[in-house]
C-alpha cells in the first residue's frame, strides 16, 4: 500500500481568528487566491440560525477584516447537502452542510465545535468550498468533490483540501455500532480500540476517515493539509463534547445547544 502523507499544522492559541493557507504541490498557495480561517473560542459563539440574530458574528468577522455582507452562512443539519452559490441569496433560508462558489468575493462559512471543517480549493477553476463534516455527514467531502468535477469541470489533481480543527481520536470514543459503521464505510484506519477497565472502548478518527475519502476521490497527498489541534483537548477551541460534559442530562436540547461555542470556519 502506498503512503498517503499530507502535511499538517497547528493553531496559535492566542489568535481571535486564525488564518492558514491551502497547500498545493507541497507549497502554500498565494493569499490572493484563497485563505482558510477559523474563529477561536475566545471570539465567542458564532452560532448561526436563519431565525436568530447573532451580533457577535458581524463583530468577529469585521475584526478579522472580512466584509460581513460577503459572508454566506448556512443552517447546518449534519447532512451531505452541498449548495452551489454564485450569489449570497442562492442559499437564503436553506439548510445543508456544504457551500461551493466560483465567486471570489463571497466568503462561504459554516460553524463547528468538534465537527470537522473541510476547506476545498480548485487551483485551476478557482472554485472554493466550505464543508461541515460531523460523524453523520462524513462523506460530504466526496460529494463536494464530485459536484466540483461535474459542475465546474474541476480535476481532482488540481484540488487542495485543508482539514481544520476537530475532535481527535484521543477524545472521540463512540459505541460499537458507530465504530463498526466507520470501519466498514471509511476503512479500518478510521477506528482504534483499547481495553479500559476490562471493557473495549472504541475511538473514531474523523481525520483518517476523511483522508481515506479524499484519497479515494483522487485528491493528491501533497495538496492536503490537516490541523493537529483536537477541539476537545484544546481550551482555546469550541468543543461540544468538552463544554457540555458537566451539564444535567435533563437539560432541554435547545438550552443545551447554547452551552458550547460554535466557531466560524470560512474561506476568503
Ligand atoms: Zn483530544
Short mmCIF file of C-alpha atoms and ligand atoms in Angstrom, two decimals:
data_model
loop_
_atom_site.label_atom_id
_atom_site.label_comp_id
_atom_site.label_asym_id
_atom_site.label_seq_id
_atom_site.Cartn_x
_atom_site.Cartn_y
_atom_site.Cartn_z
CA UNK A 1 0.00 0.00 0.00
CA UNK A 2 1.35 3.43 -0.91
CA UNK A 3 1.64 6.01 1.84
CA UNK A 4 -0.81 8.91 1.89
CA UNK A 5 1.04 11.57 3.85
CA UNK A 6 -0.37 15.10 3.84
CA UNK A 7 1.32 17.95 5.71
CA UNK A 8 -0.03 19.31 8.98
CA UNK A 9 -0.14 22.47 11.06
CA UNK A 10 -1.27 23.73 14.46
CA UNK A 11 -3.09 26.91 15.51
CA UNK A 12 -1.91 29.84 17.63
CA UNK A 13 -3.91 29.56 20.90
CA UNK A 14 -3.88 33.36 21.30
CA UNK A 15 -5.41 34.30 17.95
CA UNK A 16 -9.00 35.54 17.93
CA UNK A 17 -9.27 34.30 14.35
CA UNK A 18 -6.65 32.02 12.77
CA UNK A 19 -5.76 32.06 9.10
CA UNK A 20 -3.95 29.26 7.28
CA UNK A 21 -3.16 28.59 3.63
CA UNK A 22 -4.15 25.90 1.21
CA UNK A 23 -1.16 23.85 0.14
CA UNK A 24 -0.67 22.91 -3.49
CA UNK A 25 2.14 20.58 -4.61
CA UNK A 26 3.60 20.90 -1.13
CA UNK A 27 3.74 24.73 -1.17
CA UNK A 28 1.41 27.29 0.47
CA UNK A 29 -0.95 28.84 -2.02
CA UNK A 30 -0.80 32.63 -2.52
CA UNK A 31 -3.13 34.70 -0.30
CA UNK A 32 -4.65 36.42 -3.33
CA UNK A 33 -6.15 33.10 -4.42
CA UNK A 34 -7.81 31.79 -1.25
CA UNK A 35 -7.20 31.67 2.50
CA UNK A 36 -8.79 29.44 5.16
CA UNK A 37 -9.91 30.80 8.51
CA UNK A 38 -11.47 29.83 11.83
CA UNK A 39 -12.51 31.82 14.88
CA UNK A 40 -11.41 30.69 18.34
CA UNK A 41 -13.46 30.04 21.46
CA UNK A 42 -12.29 33.44 22.78
CA UNK A 43 -14.13 35.09 19.88
CA UNK A 44 -17.40 33.78 21.35
CA UNK A 45 -20.32 31.93 19.83
CA UNK A 46 -20.60 32.23 16.06
CA UNK A 47 -23.81 30.20 16.11
CA UNK A 48 -25.99 30.76 13.07
CA UNK A 49 -29.73 30.20 12.61
CA UNK A 50 -31.88 31.90 9.97
CA UNK A 51 -34.39 32.99 12.62
CA UNK A 52 -31.82 34.39 15.07
CA UNK A 53 -29.70 37.50 15.09
CA UNK A 54 -26.21 36.86 16.47
CA UNK A 55 -24.49 40.27 16.61
CA UNK A 56 -21.21 38.62 17.56
CA UNK A 57 -20.84 37.20 14.06
CA UNK A 58 -20.62 40.63 12.47
CA UNK A 59 -18.25 41.90 15.17
CA UNK A 60 -15.83 38.98 14.82
CA UNK A 61 -15.83 38.84 11.02
CA UNK A 62 -15.24 42.58 10.79
CA UNK A 63 -12.46 42.47 13.40
CA UNK A 64 -10.86 39.81 11.19
CA UNK A 65 -11.01 42.27 8.28
CA UNK A 66 -13.81 40.49 6.43
CA UNK A 67 -16.68 42.42 4.89
CA UNK A 68 -19.66 40.86 6.69
CA UNK A 69 -22.03 41.40 3.78
CA UNK A 70 -19.99 38.89 1.74
CA UNK A 71 -20.20 36.13 4.36
CA UNK A 72 -22.51 33.33 3.20
CA UNK A 73 -23.88 31.30 6.12
CA UNK A 74 -25.86 28.08 6.12
CA UNK A 75 -28.06 26.48 8.75
CA UNK A 76 -26.35 23.15 9.45
CA UNK A 77 -28.21 19.84 9.69
CA UNK A 78 -25.47 17.14 9.62
CA UNK A 79 -26.33 16.20 6.05
CA UNK A 80 -24.32 15.72 2.89
CA UNK A 81 -26.19 18.58 1.13
CA UNK A 82 -23.82 20.83 -0.79
CA UNK A 83 -25.02 24.03 -2.49
CA UNK A 84 -23.52 25.86 -5.44
CA UNK A 85 -23.70 29.59 -4.80
CA UNK A 86 -22.97 32.39 -7.19
CA UNK A 87 -24.83 34.98 -5.14
CA UNK A 88 -25.49 35.17 -1.44
CA UNK A 89 -29.25 34.81 -1.94
CA UNK A 90 -28.78 31.36 -3.51
CA UNK A 91 -28.84 29.73 -0.06
CA UNK A 92 -31.11 32.15 1.79
CA UNK A 93 -33.24 30.21 4.33
CA UNK A 94 -31.66 26.91 3.23
CA UNK A 95 -30.26 24.11 5.30
CA UNK A 96 -27.33 21.89 4.49
CA UNK A 97 -23.66 21.44 5.26
CA UNK A 98 -21.61 22.48 2.27
CA UNK A 99 -21.09 25.55 0.06
CA UNK A 100 -19.22 25.83 -3.23
CA UNK A 101 -18.61 29.03 -5.15
CA UNK A 102 -16.58 30.41 -8.02
CA UNK A 103 -17.41 33.97 -6.96
CA UNK A 104 -14.20 35.28 -5.45
CA UNK A 105 -15.79 37.97 -3.28
CA UNK A 106 -18.09 35.56 -1.41
CA UNK A 107 -16.96 34.07 1.91
CA UNK A 108 -18.71 30.71 2.41
CA UNK A 109 -18.93 29.91 6.12
CA UNK A 110 -20.08 27.10 8.42
CA UNK A 111 -19.74 26.65 12.18
CA UNK A 112 -18.02 23.82 14.04
CA UNK A 113 -17.35 22.68 17.59
CA UNK A 114 -15.85 19.15 17.32
CA UNK A 115 -17.27 18.52 13.86
CA UNK A 116 -14.70 18.89 11.11
CA UNK A 117 -14.41 21.95 8.87
CA UNK A 118 -13.15 20.93 5.42
CA UNK A 119 -11.88 23.63 3.07
CA UNK A 120 -11.56 22.97 -0.67
CA UNK A 121 -9.99 24.95 -3.49
CA UNK A 122 -9.65 24.21 -7.19
CA UNK A 123 -6.43 25.93 -8.28
CA UNK A 124 -7.41 25.81 -11.96
CA UNK A 125 -11.05 26.96 -11.94
CA UNK A 126 -10.79 28.99 -8.71
CA UNK A 127 -13.72 27.31 -7.01
CA UNK A 128 -13.71 27.38 -3.24
CA UNK A 129 -15.65 25.16 -0.88
CA UNK A 130 -16.52 25.13 2.82
CA UNK A 131 -17.93 21.98 4.41
CA UNK A 132 -19.18 20.93 7.84
CA UNK A 133 -18.46 17.26 8.35
CA UNK A 134 -19.52 15.60 11.58
CA UNK A 135 -19.90 11.86 12.05
CA UNK A 136 -23.29 11.71 10.29
CA UNK A 137 -22.11 13.89 7.44
CA UNK A 138 -18.85 12.01 6.87
CA UNK A 139 -18.71 11.56 3.10
CA UNK A 140 -19.71 15.16 2.35
CA UNK A 141 -16.14 15.82 1.08
CA UNK A 142 -16.60 13.15 -1.61
CA UNK A 143 -19.97 14.65 -2.53
CA UNK A 144 -18.44 18.14 -2.81
CA UNK A 145 -15.52 16.94 -4.96
CA UNK A 146 -17.99 15.10 -7.19
CA UNK A 147 -20.06 18.29 -7.65
CA UNK A 148 -16.91 20.33 -8.36
CA UNK A 149 -15.95 17.88 -11.11
CA UNK A 150 -19.47 17.77 -12.59
CA UNK A 151 -20.47 21.42 -12.33
CA UNK A 152 -17.16 23.27 -12.63
CA UNK A 153 -15.22 20.69 -14.62
CA UNK A 154 -12.66 20.52 -11.82
CA UNK A 155 -9.97 17.86 -11.92
CA UNK A 156 -9.18 16.11 -8.64
CA UNK A 157 -5.43 16.62 -9.11
CA UNK A 158 -5.97 20.41 -9.08
CA UNK A 159 -8.00 20.42 -5.86
CA UNK A 160 -6.45 21.31 -2.50
CA UNK A 161 -8.09 20.27 0.77
CA UNK A 162 -7.49 21.55 4.28
CA UNK A 163 -8.93 19.73 7.28
CA UNK A 164 -9.42 22.16 10.14
CA UNK A 165 -9.55 21.57 13.91
CA UNK A 166 -11.96 18.85 15.03
CA UNK A 167 -12.36 16.31 17.81
CA UNK A 168 -9.36 13.98 17.64
CA UNK A 169 -9.36 10.23 18.06
CA UNK A 170 -7.83 10.93 21.52
CA UNK A 171 -11.28 12.13 22.73
CA UNK A 172 -13.79 10.73 20.29
CA UNK A 173 -14.90 7.50 21.94
CA UNK A 174 -18.04 6.03 20.41
CA UNK A 175 -20.25 2.98 20.82
CA UNK A 176 -19.53 -0.25 18.96
CA UNK A 177 -22.27 0.38 16.40
CA UNK A 178 -20.77 3.68 15.27
CA UNK A 179 -17.26 2.18 15.32
CA UNK A 180 -18.41 -0.69 13.08
CA UNK A 181 -20.07 1.76 10.70
CA UNK A 182 -16.86 3.80 10.38
CA UNK A 183 -14.67 0.74 9.94
CA UNK A 184 -16.92 -0.59 7.21
CA UNK A 185 -17.57 2.66 5.35
CA UNK A 186 -14.33 4.56 5.80
CA UNK A 187 -11.58 1.92 6.21
CA UNK A 188 -10.26 0.11 9.30
CA UNK A 189 -7.87 3.05 9.92
CA UNK A 190 -10.88 5.16 10.94
CA UNK A 191 -11.28 3.20 14.20
CA UNK A 192 -8.95 2.23 17.03
CA UNK A 193 -9.82 0.36 20.20
CA UNK A 194 -8.34 -0.18 23.62
CA UNK A 195 -9.33 -2.10 26.72
CA UNK A 196 -10.12 0.23 29.61
CA UNK A 197 -11.26 -1.15 32.99
CA UNK A 198 -11.88 -4.51 31.36
CA UNK A 199 -14.12 -3.03 28.65
CA UNK A 200 -13.35 -2.44 24.98
CA UNK A 201 -13.51 1.27 24.14
CA UNK A 202 -13.73 2.43 20.51
CA UNK A 203 -12.27 5.66 19.15
CA UNK A 204 -13.13 7.14 15.78
CA UNK A 205 -10.61 9.15 13.78
CA UNK A 206 -12.61 11.59 11.63
CA UNK A 207 -9.22 12.55 10.19
CA UNK A 208 -8.39 9.06 8.92
CA UNK A 209 -11.95 8.61 7.62
CA UNK A 210 -11.71 11.82 5.58
CA UNK A 211 -8.14 11.19 4.39
CA UNK A 212 -9.43 7.85 3.10
CA UNK A 213 -12.28 9.62 1.27
CA UNK A 214 -10.04 12.33 -0.21
CA UNK A 215 -7.60 9.70 -1.42
CA UNK A 216 -10.48 7.77 -3.00
CA UNK A 217 -11.59 10.96 -4.78
CA UNK A 218 -8.16 11.34 -6.35
CA UNK A 219 -7.02 14.29 -4.21
CA UNK A 220 -3.22 14.11 -4.02
CA UNK A 221 -1.50 13.96 -0.61
CA UNK A 222 0.77 16.91 -1.48
CA UNK A 223 -2.41 19.01 -1.83
CA UNK A 224 -3.85 18.06 1.57
CA UNK A 225 -3.08 19.56 4.98
CA UNK A 226 -4.69 18.96 8.34
CA UNK A 227 -4.80 20.69 11.70
CA UNK A 228 -3.37 18.74 14.64
CA UNK A 229 -5.32 20.57 17.39
CA UNK A 230 -8.05 18.45 18.95
CA UNK A 231 -11.01 20.71 19.77
CA UNK A 232 -11.89 18.67 22.86
CA UNK A 233 -8.29 18.80 24.25
CA UNK A 234 -7.72 22.50 23.47
CA UNK A 235 -9.44 25.01 25.81
CA UNK A 236 -8.96 27.80 23.23
CA UNK A 237 -11.26 25.96 20.81
CA UNK A 238 -15.01 25.41 20.99
CA UNK A 239 -15.94 21.80 21.75
CA UNK A 240 -19.44 20.46 22.07
CA UNK A 241 -18.18 17.43 23.96
CA UNK A 242 -15.94 19.26 26.44
CA UNK A 243 -18.20 22.26 27.03
CA UNK A 244 -21.41 20.28 27.58
CA UNK A 245 -19.74 17.49 29.60
CA UNK A 246 -20.94 18.56 33.06
CA UNK A 247 -24.49 19.60 32.14
CA UNK A 248 -27.52 17.84 33.65
CA UNK A 249 -28.96 15.07 31.46
CA UNK A 250 -32.46 16.53 31.63
CA UNK A 251 -31.50 19.92 30.19
CA UNK A 252 -33.69 20.67 27.14
CA UNK A 253 -31.75 20.26 23.84
CA UNK A 254 -32.36 23.88 22.78
CA UNK A 255 -30.88 25.21 26.03
CA UNK A 256 -28.02 22.70 25.83
CA UNK A 257 -27.24 23.86 22.30
CA UNK A 258 -26.37 27.31 23.69
CA UNK A 259 -23.83 25.97 26.23
CA UNK A 260 -20.94 25.48 23.87
CA UNK A 261 -19.03 27.71 21.45
CA UNK A 262 -19.57 27.17 17.71
CA UNK A 263 -16.59 28.61 15.83
CA UNK A 264 -16.93 30.08 12.34
CA UNK A 265 -14.89 28.35 9.64
CA UNK A 266 -14.70 30.19 6.33
CA UNK A 267 -12.79 30.58 3.08
CA UNK A 268 -11.82 34.03 1.85
ZN1 LIG B 1 -8.44 15.17 22.25
#
